[in-house]
Amino acid sequence: MSISTGFEFVADNVLPVIRSLVAKKLLESGYSQLRIARVLGITQPAVNRYVNRDINELMSKVEALGIDKDWLMKVVNNVVNLVISNKEYDALEYLTNAITMELGSLRFCEAHRKVVPSLPINCNVCSILLTGITDSVLRNLEKALSILELHPEIRVLMPRVLMNIVEAKPGASDERDVAGVPGRIDAHDGKVIIGSKPMYGGSKHLGRLIVRCMSVNPRYRSVVSIKYDETVEQALRELGMRYTKVGPHEEPSEDEVINSVANSLGANPTLDAIIDLGGYALEPVTYIFGFDSVDAVLKVVKIASTITSSTRNSPP
């Protein structure tokens, strides 16, 4: 029997890897080691050790422990994107939420037990962290919306029915466990218009869709609905995002759309996006998935920026 806590495991085995990868990416982005030290709250010699660690060695450790590499790299990339956007506090809050949800969802248990074999086989003590998960989901969603508000170029992605985004609690069982935006999201006159503050049950359709998709890929807890046209598909290709198409539907219904999307994700859980081609009286829509709402929104911003840049650079 051991009383080694999940916090110790994260501090000793997860955060050092994340810090090393974040430091390397910030260095590649032009940050000095002194600036990286300030961002990470460590000394410059420590940064030097981090950036000189072999990336293959880091990833081998992750693989040996059985930590989800996709999750880890998404967290690293999102933290770096927030730091580069001068949102260091947001990066801190996002990293804290991401680690807390991973611990509380008991996804570190097997890796922790590899390091500390004397842990009880039925240990689930970290699940107590999910007690406050309701507020964490809402805060994460508010953070994602604040990122959208800084990017009015998302107007190029606006469907006729407007945009929305949801994030579900880990293990969500129905749309009541999913937070969304009542009134949806719009953009015009250089501004992003958020319909209202996010709340649980804020989007019935996206709530039902993400819960159904979580049954085939529990990693994706967030989805954004944007428009579909050739410019969106071209941007997905340019960005190397994985996507597929479903439909068109002869007699479309909400259940048919949700099942088609979920079945496609079940066939390929690594998809970033699924395009629903719609049908009679049903607008085509692109669903962008993320590990959480910040992850999903950063993908949406990249798509919008790619389309805007292509339009700006196209000949008159």
C-alpha positions as protocol buffer text, in pm:
chain_id: "A"
residue {
  index: 1
  type: MET
  ca { x: 0 y: 0 z: 0 }
}
residue {
  index: 2
  type: SER
  ca { x: 128 y: 347 z: -90 }
}
residue {
  index: 3
  type: ILE
  ca { x: -2 y: 699 z: -29 }
}
residue {
  index: 4
  type: SER
  ca { x: 177 y: 841 z: -333 }
}
residue {
  index: 5
  type: THR
  ca { x: -71 y: 1096 z: -469 }
}
residue {
  index: 6
  type: GLY
  ca { x: -169 y: 1172 z: -825 }
}
residue {
  index: 7
  type: PHE
  ca { x: -32 y: 1523 z: -775 }
}
residue {
  index: 8
  type: GLU
  ca { x: 315 y: 1380 z: -706 }
}
residue {
  index: 9
  type: PHE
  ca { x: 292 y: 1161 z: -1016 }
}
residue {
  index: 10
  type: VAL
  ca { x: 199 y: 1462 z: -1233 }
}
residue {
  index: 11
  type: ALA
  ca { x: 469 y: 1683 z: -1081 }
}
residue {
  index: 12
  type: ASP
  ca { x: 740 y: 1420 z: -1130 }
}
residue {
  index: 13
  type: ASN
  ca { x: 638 y: 1258 z: -1459 }
}
residue {
  index: 14
  type: VAL
  ca { x: 397 y: 1473 z: -1660 }
}
residue {
  index: 15
  type: LEU
  ca { x: 472 y: 1839 z: -1600 }
}
residue {
  index: 16
  type: PRO
  ca { x: 848 y: 1806 z: -1668 }
}
residue {
  index: 17
  type: VAL
  ca { x: 770 y: 1659 z: -2011 }
}
residue {
  index: 18
  type: ILE
  ca { x: 515 y: 1932 z: -2083 }
}
residue {
  index: 19
  type: ARG
  ca { x: 761 y: 2202 z: -1969 }
}
residue {
  index: 20
  type: SER
  ca { x: 1037 y: 2059 z: -2190 }
}
residue {
  index: 21
  type: LEU
  ca { x: 814 y: 2049 z: -2498 }
}
residue {
  index: 22
  type: VAL
  ca { x: 670 y: 2395 z: -2431 }
}
residue {
  index: 23
  type: ALA
  ca { x: 1021 y: 2535 z: -2383 }
}
residue {
  index: 24
  type: LYS
  ca { x: 1141 y: 2378 z: -2708 }
}
residue {
  index: 25
  type: LYS
  ca { x: 845 y: 2515 z: -2905 }
}
residue {
  index: 26
  type: LEU
  ca { x: 880 y: 2864 z: -2757 }
}
residue {
  index: 27
  type: LEU
  ca { x: 1252 y: 2861 z: -2842 }
}
residue {
  index: 28
  type: GLU
  ca { x: 1164 y: 2763 z: -3200 }
}
residue {
  index: 29
  type: SER
  ca { x: 918 y: 3056 z: -3204 }
}
residue {
  index: 30
  type: GLY
  ca { x: 1195 y: 3305 z: -3123 }
}
residue {
  index: 31
  type: TYR
  ca { x: 1171 y: 3328 z: -2745 }
}
residue {
  index: 32
  type: SER
  ca { x: 1501 y: 3366 z: -2557 }
}
residue {
  index: 33
  type: GLN
  ca { x: 1583 y: 3126 z: -2275 }
}
residue {
  index: 34
  type: LEU
  ca { x: 1545 y: 3410 z: -2023 }
}
residue {
  index: 35
  type: ARG
  ca { x: 1197 y: 3489 z: -2154 }
}
residue {
  index: 36
  type: ILE
  ca { x: 1102 y: 3122 z: -2144 }
}
residue {
  index: 37
  type: ALA
  ca { x: 1227 y: 3104 z: -1785 }
}
residue {
  index: 38
  type: ARG
  ca { x: 995 y: 3390 z: -1689 }
}
residue {
  index: 39
  type: VAL
  ca { x: 699 y: 3227 z: -1863 }
}
residue {
  index: 40
  type: LEU
  ca { x: 757 y: 2887 z: -1700 }
}
residue {
  index: 41
  type: GLY
  ca { x: 852 y: 3030 z: -1360 }
}
residue {
  index: 42
  type: ILE
  ca { x: 1189 y: 2852 z: -1351 }
}
residue {
  index: 43
  type: THR
  ca { x: 1555 y: 2948 z: -1381 }
}
residue {
  index: 44
  type: GLN
  ca { x: 1740 y: 3000 z: -1708 }
}
residue {
  index: 45
  type: PRO
  ca { x: 1974 y: 2701 z: -1636 }
}
residue {
  index: 46
  type: ALA
  ca { x: 1662 y: 2487 z: -1589 }
}
residue {
  index: 47
  type: VAL
  ca { x: 1532 y: 2608 z: -1927 }
}
residue {
  index: 48
  type: ASN
  ca { x: 1866 y: 2518 z: -2081 }
}
residue {
  index: 49
  type: ARG
  ca { x: 1832 y: 2164 z: -1945 }
}
residue {
  index: 50
  type: TYR
  ca { x: 1474 y: 2140 z: -2073 }
}
residue {
  index: 51
  type: VAL
  ca { x: 1548 y: 2255 z: -2430 }
}
residue {
  index: 52
  type: ASN
  ca { x: 1850 y: 2025 z: -2455 }
}
residue {
  index: 53
  type: ARG
  ca { x: 1656 y: 1712 z: -2363 }
}
residue {
  index: 54
  type: ASP
  ca { x: 1618 y: 1472 z: -2652 }
}
residue {
  index: 55
  type: ILE
  ca { x: 1260 y: 1474 z: -2780 }
}
residue {
  index: 56
  type: ASN
  ca { x: 1274 y: 1103 z: -2863 }
}
residue {
  index: 57
  type: GLU
  ca { x: 1373 y: 1034 z: -2504 }
}
residue {
  index: 58
  type: LEU
  ca { x: 1081 y: 1243 z: -2379 }
}
residue {
  index: 59
  type: MET
  ca { x: 830 y: 1066 z: -2600 }
}
residue {
  index: 60
  type: SER
  ca { x: 975 y: 725 z: -2514 }
}
residue {
  index: 61
  type: LYS
  ca { x: 906 y: 800 z: -2148 }
}
residue {
  index: 62
  type: VAL
  ca { x: 550 y: 902 z: -2233 }
}
residue {
  index: 63
  type: GLU
  ca { x: 498 y: 582 z: -2432 }
}
residue {
  index: 64
  type: ALA
  ca { x: 654 y: 364 z: -2160 }
}
residue {
  index: 65
  type: LEU
  ca { x: 412 y: 505 z: -1903 }
}
residue {
  index: 66
  type: GLY
  ca { x: 115 y: 471 z: -2138 }
}
residue {
  index: 67
  type: ILE
  ca { x: 24 y: 841 z: -2125 }
}
residue {
  index: 68
  type: ASP
  ca { x: -191 y: 949 z: -2420 }
}
residue {
  index: 69
  type: LYS
  ca { x: 53 y: 1122 z: -2660 }
}
residue {
  index: 70
  type: ASP
  ca { x: -223 y: 1293 z: -2857 }
}
residue {
  index: 71
  type: TRP
  ca { x: -364 y: 1448 z: -2540 }
}
residue {
  index: 72
  type: LEU
  ca { x: -21 y: 1558 z: -2422 }
}
residue {
  index: 73
  type: MET
  ca { x: 76 y: 1721 z: -2753 }
}
residue {
  index: 74
  type: LYS
  ca { x: -260 y: 1896 z: -2780 }
}
residue {
  index: 75
  type: VAL
  ca { x: -207 y: 2044 z: -2433 }
}
residue {
  index: 76
  type: VAL
  ca { x: 148 y: 2151 z: -2522 }
}
residue {
  index: 77
  type: ASN
  ca { x: 45 y: 2313 z: -2852 }
}
residue {
  index: 78
  type: ASN
  ca { x: -251 y: 2494 z: -2696 }
}
residue {
  index: 79
  type: VAL
  ca { x: -39 y: 2626 z: -2409 }
}
residue {
  index: 80
  type: VAL
  ca { x: 221 y: 2752 z: -2658 }
}
residue {
  index: 81
  type: ASN
  ca { x: -46 y: 2917 z: -2875 }
}
residue {
  index: 82
  type: LEU
  ca { x: -190 y: 3098 z: -2573 }
}
residue {
  index: 83
  type: VAL
  ca { x: 153 y: 3214 z: -2453 }
}
residue {
  index: 84
  type: ILE
  ca { x: 248 y: 3344 z: -2798 }
}
residue {
  index: 85
  type: SER
  ca { x: -86 y: 3531 z: -2804 }
}
residue {
  index: 86
  type: ASN
  ca { x: 20 y: 3709 z: -2481 }
}
residue {
  index: 87
  type: LYS
  ca { x: -233 y: 3511 z: -2276 }
}
residue {
  index: 88
  type: GLU
  ca { x: -2 y: 3365 z: -2015 }
}
residue {
  index: 89
  type: TYR
  ca { x: -266 y: 3360 z: -1740 }
}
residue {
  index: 90
  type: ASP
  ca { x: -505 y: 3184 z: -1979 }
}
residue {
  index: 91
  type: ALA
  ca { x: -231 y: 2931 z: -2053 }
}
residue {
  index: 92
  type: LEU
  ca { x: -188 y: 2868 z: -1680 }
}
residue {
  index: 93
  type: GLU
  ca { x: -562 y: 2825 z: -1628 }
}
residue {
  index: 94
  type: TYR
  ca { x: -592 y: 2599 z: -1932 }
}
residue {
  index: 95
  type: LEU
  ca { x: -301 y: 2377 z: -1825 }
}
residue {
  index: 96
  type: THR
  ca { x: -439 y: 2351 z: -1472 }
}
residue {
  index: 97
  type: ASN
  ca { x: -785 y: 2253 z: -1601 }
}
residue {
  index: 98
  type: ALA
  ca { x: -639 y: 2001 z: -1846 }
}
residue {
  index: 99
  type: ILE
  ca { x: -429 y: 1830 z: -1578 }
}
residue {
  index: 100
  type: THR
  ca { x: -716 y: 1834 z: -1327 }
}
residue {
  index: 101
  type: MET
  ca { x: -961 y: 1676 z: -1571 }
}
residue {
  index: 102
  type: GLU
  ca { x: -708 y: 1410 z: -1670 }
}
residue {
  index: 103
  type: LEU
  ca { x: -642 y: 1322 z: -1307 }
}
residue {
  index: 104
  type: GLY
  ca { x: -1009 y: 1336 z: -1209 }
}
residue {
  index: 105
  type: SER
  ca { x: -1107 y: 1117 z: -1505 }
}
residue {
  index: 106
  type: LEU
  ca { x: -860 y: 853 z: -1374 }
}
residue {
  index: 107
  type: ARG
  ca { x: -666 y: 842 z: -1701 }
}
residue {
  index: 108
  type: PHE
  ca { x: -330 y: 859 z: -1524 }
}
residue {
  index: 109
  type: CYS
  ca { x: -401 y: 559 z: -1301 }
}
residue {
  index: 110
  type: GLU
  ca { x: -222 y: 292 z: -1504 }
}
residue {
  index: 111
  type: ALA
  ca { x: 80 y: 517 z: -1564 }
}
residue {
  index: 112
  type: HIS
  ca { x: 91 y: 607 z: -1193 }
}
residue {
  index: 113
  type: ARG
  ca { x: 78 y: 239 z: -1100 }
}
residue {
  index: 114
  type: LYS
  ca { x: 374 y: 165 z: -1330 }
}
residue {
  index: 115
  type: VAL
  ca { x: 578 y: 416 z: -1129 }
}
residue {
  index: 116
  type: VAL
  ca { x: 434 y: 311 z: -791 }
}
residue {
  index: 117
  type: PRO
  ca { x: 331 y: -59 z: -814 }
}
residue {
  index: 118
  type: SER
  ca { x: 215 y: -59 z: -450 }
}
residue {
  index: 119
  type: LEU
  ca { x: -86 y: 161 z: -531 }
}
residue {
  index: 120
  type: PRO
  ca { x: -413 y: -18 z: -450 }
}
residue {
  index: 121
  type: ILE
  ca { x: -555 y: -185 z: -760 }
}
residue {
  index: 122
  type: ASN
  ca { x: -897 y: -33 z: -695 }
}
residue {
  index: 123
  type: CYS
  ca { x: -767 y: 319 z: -623 }
}
residue {
  index: 124
  type: ASN
  ca { x: -997 y: 594 z: -757 }
}
residue {
  index: 125
  type: VAL
  ca { x: -917 y: 869 z: -508 }
}
residue {
  index: 126
  type: CYS
  ca { x: -843 y: 1129 z: -778 }
}
residue {
  index: 127
  type: SER
  ca { x: -1208 y: 1115 z: -887 }
}
residue {
  index: 128
  type: ILE
  ca { x: -1282 y: 1357 z: -602 }
}
residue {
  index: 129
  type: LEU
  ca { x: -1132 y: 1625 z: -827 }
}
residue {
  index: 130
  type: LEU
  ca { x: -1441 y: 1603 z: -1048 }
}
residue {
  index: 131
  type: THR
  ca { x: -1655 y: 1749 z: -770 }
}
residue {
  index: 132
  type: GLY
  ca { x: -1582 y: 2096 z: -903 }
}
residue {
  index: 133
  type: ILE
  ca { x: -1580 y: 2000 z: -1270 }
}
residue {
  index: 134
  type: THR
  ca { x: -1906 y: 2186 z: -1346 }
}
residue {
  index: 135
  type: ASP
  ca { x: -1739 y: 2521 z: -1284 }
}
residue {
  index: 136
  type: SER
  ca { x: -1422 y: 2411 z: -1466 }
}
residue {
  index: 137
  type: VAL
  ca { x: -1616 y: 2329 z: -1784 }
}
residue {
  index: 138
  type: LEU
  ca { x: -1792 y: 2666 z: -1780 }
}
residue {
  index: 139
  type: ARG
  ca { x: -1465 y: 2851 z: -1718 }
}
residue {
  index: 140
  type: ASN
  ca { x: -1300 y: 2663 z: -2002 }
}
residue {
  index: 141
  type: LEU
  ca { x: -1588 y: 2749 z: -2233 }
}
residue {
  index: 142
  type: GLU
  ca { x: -1576 y: 3116 z: -2132 }
}
residue {
  index: 143
  type: LYS
  ca { x: -1204 y: 3113 z: -2212 }
}
residue {
  index: 144
  type: ALA
  ca { x: -1274 y: 2964 z: -2554 }
}
residue {
  index: 145
  type: LEU
  ca { x: -1537 y: 3231 z: -2623 }
}
residue {
  index: 146
  type: SER
  ca { x: -1295 y: 3506 z: -2521 }
}
residue {
  index: 147
  type: ILE
  ca { x: -1050 y: 3371 z: -2782 }
}
residue {
  index: 148
  type: LEU
  ca { x: -1322 y: 3382 z: -3047 }
}
residue {
  index: 149
  type: GLU
  ca { x: -1400 y: 3744 z: -2956 }
}
residue {
  index: 150
  type: LEU
  ca { x: -1043 y: 3838 z: -3050 }
}
residue {
  index: 151
  type: HIS
  ca { x: -1084 y: 3690 z: -3400 }
}
residue {
  index: 152
  type: PRO
  ca { x: -1359 y: 3862 z: -3602 }
}
residue {
  index: 153
  type: GLU
  ca { x: -1228 y: 3678 z: -3909 }
}
residue {
  index: 154
  type: ILE
  ca { x: -1444 y: 3383 z: -3797 }
}
residue {
  index: 155
  type: ARG
  ca { x: -1725 y: 3561 z: -3984 }
}
residue {
  index: 156
  type: VAL
  ca { x: -1605 y: 3367 z: -4292 }
}
residue {
  index: 157
  type: LEU
  ca { x: -1712 y: 3047 z: -4115 }
}
residue {
  index: 158
  type: MET
  ca { x: -2058 y: 3158 z: -4008 }
}
residue {
  index: 159
  type: PRO
  ca { x: -2342 y: 2926 z: -4119 }
}
residue {
  index: 160
  type: ARG
  ca { x: -2686 y: 3073 z: -4183 }
}
residue {
  index: 161
  type: VAL
  ca { x: -2806 y: 2918 z: -3857 }
}
residue {
  index: 162
  type: LEU
  ca { x: -2509 y: 3084 z: -3678 }
}
residue {
  index: 163
  type: MET
  ca { x: -2225 y: 2914 z: -3492 }
}
residue {
  index: 164
  type: ASN
  ca { x: -2222 y: 2738 z: -3159 }
}
residue {
  index: 165
  type: ILE
  ca { x: -1980 y: 2551 z: -2937 }
}
residue {
  index: 166
  type: VAL
  ca { x: -2026 y: 2306 z: -2653 }
}
residue {
  index: 167
  type: GLU
  ca { x: -1808 y: 2134 z: -2396 }
}
residue {
  index: 168
  type: ALA
  ca { x: -1921 y: 1828 z: -2200 }
}
residue {
  index: 169
  type: LYS
  ca { x: -1828 y: 1706 z: -1857 }
}
residue {
  index: 170
  type: PRO
  ca { x: -1616 y: 1391 z: -1860 }
}
residue {
  index: 171
  type: GLY
  ca { x: -1856 y: 1097 z: -1874 }
}
residue {
  index: 172
  type: ALA
  ca { x: -2153 y: 1313 z: -1982 }
}
residue {
  index: 173
  type: SER
  ca { x: -2471 y: 1107 z: -2015 }
}
residue {
  index: 174
  type: ASP
  ca { x: -2704 y: 1357 z: -2185 }
}
residue {
  index: 175
  type: GLU
  ca { x: -2722 y: 1719 z: -2303 }
}
residue {
  index: 176
  type: ARG
  ca { x: -2780 y: 1840 z: -1947 }
}
residue {
  index: 177
  type: ASP
  ca { x: -2413 y: 1756 z: -1883 }
}
residue {
  index: 178
  type: VAL
  ca { x: -2304 y: 1973 z: -2176 }
}
residue {
  index: 179
  type: ALA
  ca { x: -2248 y: 2350 z: -2165 }
}
residue {
  index: 180
  type: GLY
  ca { x: -2322 y: 2564 z: -2471 }
}
residue {
  index: 181
  type: VAL
  ca { x: -2424 y: 2915 z: -2575 }
}
residue {
  index: 182
  type: PRO
  ca { x: -2795 y: 2997 z: -2580 }
}
residue {
  index: 183
  type: GLY
  ca { x: -2853 y: 3241 z: -2864 }
}
residue {
  index: 184
  type: ARG
  ca { x: -2548 y: 3106 z: -3050 }
}
residue {
  index: 185
  type: ILE
  ca { x: -2253 y: 3305 z: -3190 }
}
residue {
  index: 186
  type: ASP
  ca { x: -2249 y: 3562 z: -3472 }
}
residue {
  index: 187
  type: ALA
  ca { x: -1991 y: 3797 z: -3624 }
}
residue {
  index: 188
  type: HIS
  ca { x: -2041 y: 4123 z: -3814 }
}
residue {
  index: 189
  type: ASP
  ca { x: -1906 y: 4479 z: -3829 }
}
residue {
  index: 190
  type: GLY
  ca { x: -1568 y: 4353 z: -3712 }
}
residue {
  index: 191
  type: LYS
  ca { x: -1707 y: 4206 z: -3390 }
}
residue {
  index: 192
  type: VAL
  ca { x: -1789 y: 3859 z: -3259 }
}
residue {
  index: 193
  type: ILE
  ca { x: -2131 y: 3855 z: -3095 }
}
residue {
  index: 194
  type: ILE
  ca { x: -2183 y: 3597 z: -2819 }
}
residue {
  index: 195
  type: GLY
  ca { x: -2556 y: 3532 z: -2776 }
}
residue {
  index: 196
  type: SER
  ca { x: -2535 y: 3496 z: -2397 }
}
residue {
  index: 197
  type: LYS
  ca { x: -2324 y: 3348 z: -2121 }
}
residue {
  index: 198
  type: PRO
  ca { x: -2262 y: 2974 z: -2160 }
}
residue {
  index: 199
  type: MET
  ca { x: -2481 y: 2745 z: -1955 }
}
residue {
  index: 200
  type: TYR
  ca { x: -2557 y: 2376 z: -1926 }
}
residue {
  index: 201
  type: GLY
  ca { x: -2815 y: 2270 z: -2182 }
}
residue {
  index: 202
  type: GLY
  ca { x: -2729 y: 2577 z: -2394 }
}
residue {
  index: 203
  type: SER
  ca { x: -2738 y: 2383 z: -2722 }
}
residue {
  index: 204
  type: LYS
  ca { x: -2962 y: 2079 z: -2744 }
}
residue {
  index: 205
  type: HIS
  ca { x: -2842 y: 1963 z: -3088 }
}
residue {
  index: 206
  type: LEU
  ca { x: -2467 y: 1997 z: -3026 }
}
residue {
  index: 207
  type: GLY
  ca { x: -2517 y: 1864 z: -2674 }
}
residue {
  index: 208
  type: ARG
  ca { x: -2680 y: 1547 z: -2803 }
}
residue {
  index: 209
  type: LEU
  ca { x: -2420 y: 1518 z: -3078 }
}
residue {
  index: 210
  type: ILE
  ca { x: -2113 y: 1542 z: -2850 }
}
residue {
  index: 211
  type: VAL
  ca { x: -2261 y: 1298 z: -2596 }
}
residue {
  index: 212
  type: ARG
  ca { x: -2322 y: 1047 z: -2876 }
}
residue {
  index: 213
  type: CYS
  ca { x: -1971 y: 1105 z: -3014 }
}
residue {
  index: 214
  type: MET
  ca { x: -1819 y: 1061 z: -2668 }
}
residue {
  index: 215
  type: SER
  ca { x: -1961 y: 709 z: -2667 }
}
residue {
  index: 216
  type: VAL
  ca { x: -1717 y: 623 z: -2949 }
}
residue {
  index: 217
  type: ASN
  ca { x: -1436 y: 864 z: -2856 }
}
residue {
  index: 218
  type: PRO
  ca { x: -1448 y: 988 z: -2494 }
}
residue {
  index: 219
  type: ARG
  ca { x: -1144 y: 1208 z: -2562 }
}
residue {
  index: 220
  type: TYR
  ca { x: -1347 y: 1457 z: -2766 }
}
residue {
  index: 221
  type: ARG
  ca { x: -1558 y: 1658 z: -2521 }
}
residue {
  index: 222
  type: SER
  ca { x: -1611 y: 1964 z: -2740 }
}
residue {
  index: 223
  type: VAL
  ca { x: -1748 y: 2043 z: -3085 }
}
residue {
  index: 224
  type: VAL
  ca { x: -1801 y: 2365 z: -3284 }
}
residue {
  index: 225
  type: SER
  ca { x: -2046 y: 2398 z: -3573 }
}
residue {
  index: 226
  type: ILE
  ca { x: -1926 y: 2613 z: -3866 }
}
residue {
  index: 227
  type: LYS
  ca { x: -2038 y: 2642 z: -4226 }
}
residue {
  index: 228
  type: TYR
  ca { x: -1937 y: 2413 z: -4509 }
}
residue {
  index: 229
  type: ASP
  ca { x: -1818 y: 2522 z: -4850 }
}
residue {
  index: 230
  type: GLU
  ca { x: -1515 y: 2464 z: -5073 }
}
residue {
  index: 231
  type: THR
  ca { x: -1307 y: 2727 z: -4889 }
}
residue {
  index: 232
  type: VAL
  ca { x: -1355 y: 2544 z: -4559 }
}
residue {
  index: 233
  type: GLU
  ca { x: -1260 y: 2210 z: -4713 }
}
residue {
  index: 234
  type: GLN
  ca { x: -954 y: 2364 z: -4879 }
}
residue {
  index: 235
  type: ALA
  ca { x: -845 y: 2513 z: -4544 }
}
residue {
  index: 236
  type: LEU
  ca { x: -883 y: 2174 z: -4375 }
}
residue {
  index: 237
  type: ARG
  ca { x: -657 y: 2022 z: -4640 }
}
residue {
  index: 238
  type: GLU
  ca { x: -397 y: 2301 z: -4614 }
}
residue {
  index: 239
  type: LEU
  ca { x: -384 y: 2267 z: -4236 }
}
residue {
  index: 240
  type: GLY
  ca { x: -350 y: 1889 z: -4255 }
}
residue {
  index: 241
  type: MET
  ca { x: -666 y: 1836 z: -4050 }
}
residue {
  index: 242
  type: ARG
  ca { x: -825 y: 1495 z: -4081 }
}
residue {
  index: 243
  type: TYR
  ca { x: -1186 y: 1501 z: -4201 }
}
residue {
  index: 244
  type: THR
  ca { x: -1456 y: 1305 z: -4375 }
}
residue {
  index: 245
  type: LYS
  ca { x: -1803 y: 1372 z: -4516 }
}
residue {
  index: 246
  type: VAL
  ca { x: -2146 y: 1231 z: -4441 }
}
residue {
  index: 247
  type: GLY
  ca { x: -2469 y: 1279 z: -4636 }
}
residue {
  index: 248
  type: PRO
  ca { x: -2643 y: 1430 z: -4814 }
}
residue {
  index: 249
  type: HIS
  ca { x: -2954 y: 1293 z: -4644 }
}
residue {
  index: 250
  type: GLU
  ca { x: -3267 y: 1220 z: -4844 }
}
residue {
  index: 251
  type: GLU
  ca { x: -3501 y: 1278 z: -4551 }
}
residue {
  index: 252
  type: PRO
  ca { x: -3280 y: 1445 z: -4292 }
}
residue {
  index: 253
  type: SER
  ca { x: -3359 y: 1429 z: -3923 }
}
residue {
  index: 254
  type: GLU
  ca { x: -3156 y: 1528 z: -3618 }
}
residue {
  index: 255
  type: ASP
  ca { x: -3111 y: 1164 z: -3517 }
}
residue {
  index: 256
  type: GLU
  ca { x: -2990 y: 1067 z: -3865 }
}
residue {
  index: 257
  type: VAL
  ca { x: -2732 y: 1349 z: -3866 }
}
residue {
  index: 258
  type: ILE
  ca { x: -2608 y: 1266 z: -3515 }
}
residue {
  index: 259
  type: ASN
  ca { x: -2581 y: 895 z: -3588 }
}
residue {
  index: 260
  type: SER
  ca { x: -2400 y: 955 z: -3919 }
}
residue {
  index: 261
  type: VAL
  ca { x: -2146 y: 1184 z: -3754 }
}
residue {
  index: 262
  type: ALA
  ca { x: -2093 y: 952 z: -3457 }
}
residue {
  index: 263
  type: ASN
  ca { x: -2055 y: 646 z: -3679 }
}
residue {
  index: 264
  type: SER
  ca { x: -1789 y: 825 z: -3887 }
}
residue {
  index: 265
  type: LEU
  ca { x: -1600 y: 923 z: -3572 }
}
residue {
  index: 266
  type: GLY
  ca { x: -1628 y: 566 z: -3447 }
}
residue {
  index: 267
  type: ALA
  ca { x: -1474 y: 442 z: -3770 }
}
residue {
  index: 268
  type: ASN
  ca { x: -1187 y: 692 z: -3737 }
}
residue {
  index: 269
  type: PRO
  ca { x: -1154 y: 843 z: -3386 }
}
residue {
  index: 270
  type: THR
  ca { x: -863 y: 1065 z: -3498 }
}
residue {
  index: 271
  type: LEU
  ca { x: -1078 y: 1291 z: -3719 }
}
residue {
  index: 272
  type: ASP
  ca { x: -1056 y: 1665 z: -3652 }
}
residue {
  index: 273
  type: ALA
  ca { x: -1369 y: 1747 z: -3850 }
}
residue {
  index: 274
  type: ILE
  ca { x: -1676 y: 1589 z: -4003 }
}
residue {
  index: 275
  type: ILE
  ca { x: -1863 y: 1761 z: -4284 }
}
residue {
  index: 276
  type: ASP
  ca { x: -2236 y: 1697 z: -4295 }
}
residue {
  index: 277
  type: LEU
  ca { x: -2362 y: 1773 z: -4646 }
}
residue {
  index: 278
  type: GLY
  ca { x: -2715 y: 1841 z: -4523 }
}
residue {
  index: 279
  type: GLY
  ca { x: -3022 y: 1771 z: -4730 }
}
residue {
  index: 280
  type: TYR
  ca { x: -3362 y: 1915 z: -4809 }
}
residue {
  index: 281
  type: ALA
  ca { x: -3412 y: 2222 z: -4585 }
}
residue {
  index: 282
  type: LEU
  ca { x: -3096 y: 2128 z: -4392 }
}
residue {
  index: 283
  type: GLU
  ca { x: -2788 y: 2348 z: -4430 }
}
residue {
  index: 284
  type: PRO
  ca { x: -2451 y: 2175 z: -4476 }
}
residue {
  index: 285
  type: VAL
  ca { x: -2238 y: 2211 z: -4163 }
}
residue {
  index: 286
  type: THR
  ca { x: -1881 y: 2131 z: -4060 }
}
residue {
  index: 287
  type: TYR
  ca { x: -1832 y: 1994 z: -3710 }
}
residue {
  index: 288
  type: ILE
  ca { x: -1489 y: 2070 z: -3558 }
}
residue {
  index: 289
  type: PHE
  ca { x: -1394 y: 1847 z: -3264 }
}
residue {
  index: 290
  type: GLY
  ca { x: -1157 y: 1913 z: -2976 }
}
residue {
  index: 291
  type: PHE
  ca { x: -1037 y: 1757 z: -2652 }
}
residue {
  index: 292
  type: ASP
  ca { x: -1198 y: 2062 z: -2488 }
}
residue {
  index: 293
  type: SER
  ca { x: -1348 y: 2392 z: -2604 }
}
residue {
  index: 294
  type: VAL
  ca { x: -1016 y: 2579 z: -2615 }
}
residue {
  index: 295
  type: ASP
  ca { x: -867 y: 2307 z: -2835 }
}
residue {
  index: 296
  type: ALA
  ca { x: -1170 y: 2317 z: -3068 }
}
residue {
  index: 297
  type: VAL
  ca { x: -1174 y: 2699 z: -3089 }
}
residue {
  index: 298
  type: LEU
  ca { x: -805 y: 2720 z: -3173 }
}
residue {
  index: 299
  type: LYS
  ca { x: -871 y: 2487 z: -3466 }
}
residue {
  index: 300
  type: VAL
  ca { x: -1159 y: 2710 z: -3580 }
}
residue {
  index: 301
  type: VAL
  ca { x: -940 y: 3022 z: -3560 }
}
residue {
  index: 302
  type: LYS
  ca { x: -673 y: 2850 z: -3774 }
}
residue {
  index: 303
  type: ILE
  ca { x: -935 y: 2759 z: -4036 }
}
residue {
  index: 304
  type: ALA
  ca { x: -1072 y: 3115 z: -4046 }
}
residue {
  index: 305
  type: SER
  ca { x: -723 y: 3268 z: -4063 }
}
residue {
  index: 306
  type: THR
  ca { x: -625 y: 3033 z: -4346 }
}
residue {
  index: 307
  type: ILE
  ca { x: -934 y: 3127 z: -4550 }
}
residue {
  index: 308
  type: THR
  ca { x: -887 y: 3500 z: -4479 }
}
residue {
  index: 309
  type: SER
  ca { x: -521 y: 3485 z: -4576 }
}
residue {
  index: 310
  type: SER
  ca { x: -598 y: 3298 z: -4898 }
}
residue {
  index: 311
  type: THR
  ca { x: -865 y: 3553 z: -4992 }
}
residue {
  index: 312
  type: ARG
  ca { x: -633 y: 3844 z: -4915 }
}
residue {
  index: 313
  type: ASN
  ca { x: -354 y: 3696 z: -5129 }
}
residue {
  index: 314
  type: SER
  ca { x: -569 y: 3591 z: -5425 }
}
residue {
  index: 315
  type: PRO
  ca { x: -535 y: 3800 z: -5742 }
}
residue {
  index: 316
  type: PRO
  ca { x: -808 y: 4061 z: -5805 }
}
